[in-house]
Coordinates of C-alpha atoms in Angstrom, one line a residue:
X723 CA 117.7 94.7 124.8
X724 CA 114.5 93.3 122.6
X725 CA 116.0 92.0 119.3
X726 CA 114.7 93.9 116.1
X727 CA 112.5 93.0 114.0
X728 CA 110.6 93.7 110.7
X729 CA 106.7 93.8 109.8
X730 CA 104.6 93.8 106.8
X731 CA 101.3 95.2 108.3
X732 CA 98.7 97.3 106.4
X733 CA 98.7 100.8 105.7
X734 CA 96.5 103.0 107.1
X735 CA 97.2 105.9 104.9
X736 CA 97.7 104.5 101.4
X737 CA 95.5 101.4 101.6
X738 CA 98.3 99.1 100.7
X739 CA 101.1 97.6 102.7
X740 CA 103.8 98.8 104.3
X741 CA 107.0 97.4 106.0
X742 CA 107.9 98.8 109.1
X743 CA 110.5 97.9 112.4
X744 CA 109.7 97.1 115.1
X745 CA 109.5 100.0 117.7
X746 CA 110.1 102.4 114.6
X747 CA 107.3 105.3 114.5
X748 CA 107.8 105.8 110.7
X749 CA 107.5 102.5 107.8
X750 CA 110.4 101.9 105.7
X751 CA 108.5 101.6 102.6
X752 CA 104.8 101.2 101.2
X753 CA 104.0 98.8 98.4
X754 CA 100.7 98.4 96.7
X755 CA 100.3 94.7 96.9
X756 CA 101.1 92.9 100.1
X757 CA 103.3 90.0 98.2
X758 CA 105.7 92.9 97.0
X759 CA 105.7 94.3 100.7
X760 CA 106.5 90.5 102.1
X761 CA 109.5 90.3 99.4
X762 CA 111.1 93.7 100.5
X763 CA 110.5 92.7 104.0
X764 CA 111.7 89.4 103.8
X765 CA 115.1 90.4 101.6
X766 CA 116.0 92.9 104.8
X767 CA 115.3 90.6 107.4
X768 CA 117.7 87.9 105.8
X769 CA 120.2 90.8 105.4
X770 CA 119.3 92.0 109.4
X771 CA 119.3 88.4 110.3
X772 CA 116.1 89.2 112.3
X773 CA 112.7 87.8 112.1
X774 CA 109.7 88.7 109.7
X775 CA 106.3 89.3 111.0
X776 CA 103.4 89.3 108.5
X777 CA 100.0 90.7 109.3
X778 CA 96.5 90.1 108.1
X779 CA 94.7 93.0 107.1
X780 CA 93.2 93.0 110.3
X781 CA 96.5 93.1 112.2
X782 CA 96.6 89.9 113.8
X783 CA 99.5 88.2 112.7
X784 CA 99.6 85.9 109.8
X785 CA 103.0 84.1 109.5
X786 CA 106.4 84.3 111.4
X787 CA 109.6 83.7 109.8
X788 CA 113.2 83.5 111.2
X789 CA 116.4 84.3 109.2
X790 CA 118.6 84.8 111.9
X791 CA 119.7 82.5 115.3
X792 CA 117.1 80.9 115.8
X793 CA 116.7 79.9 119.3
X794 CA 114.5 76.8 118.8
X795 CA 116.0 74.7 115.2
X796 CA 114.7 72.0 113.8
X797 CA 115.9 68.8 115.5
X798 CA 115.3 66.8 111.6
X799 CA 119.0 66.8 110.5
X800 CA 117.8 64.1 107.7
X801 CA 116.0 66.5 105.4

């Protein structure tokens, strides 16, 4: 089974950005400014403990961020 995760990708129908699951058909919500859409997405992926994709307006992805296991931690236990 593929492990969930959320997206902050553009919408095509509002012109703003939307935040949307991964393998969901439908966006959870729609924002007008993508830095709103990256704060909703971010606050249910640390509540999901799943991982937060965010897109450029072209699609491509931008950033990826992991707030749950994460399979590969950093090894620095100093800082």
């Amino acid at each position: 089974m593929a492990k969930k995760s959320n997206h902050v990708i553009p919408s095509q129908k509002s012109g703003g950005w939307s935040v949307k699951k991964s393998g969901s058909t439908r966006s959870s919500r729609i924002f007008e400014t993508k830095e709103k859409a990256i704060k909703y997405g971010r606050a249910i992926s640390k509540n999901e403990k799943t991982e937060l994709f965010i897109h450029k307006k072209d699609g491509t992805i931008q950033n990826r961020n992991s707030y749950g296991n994460d399979p590969f931690p950093p090894r620095d236990k100093k800082h």
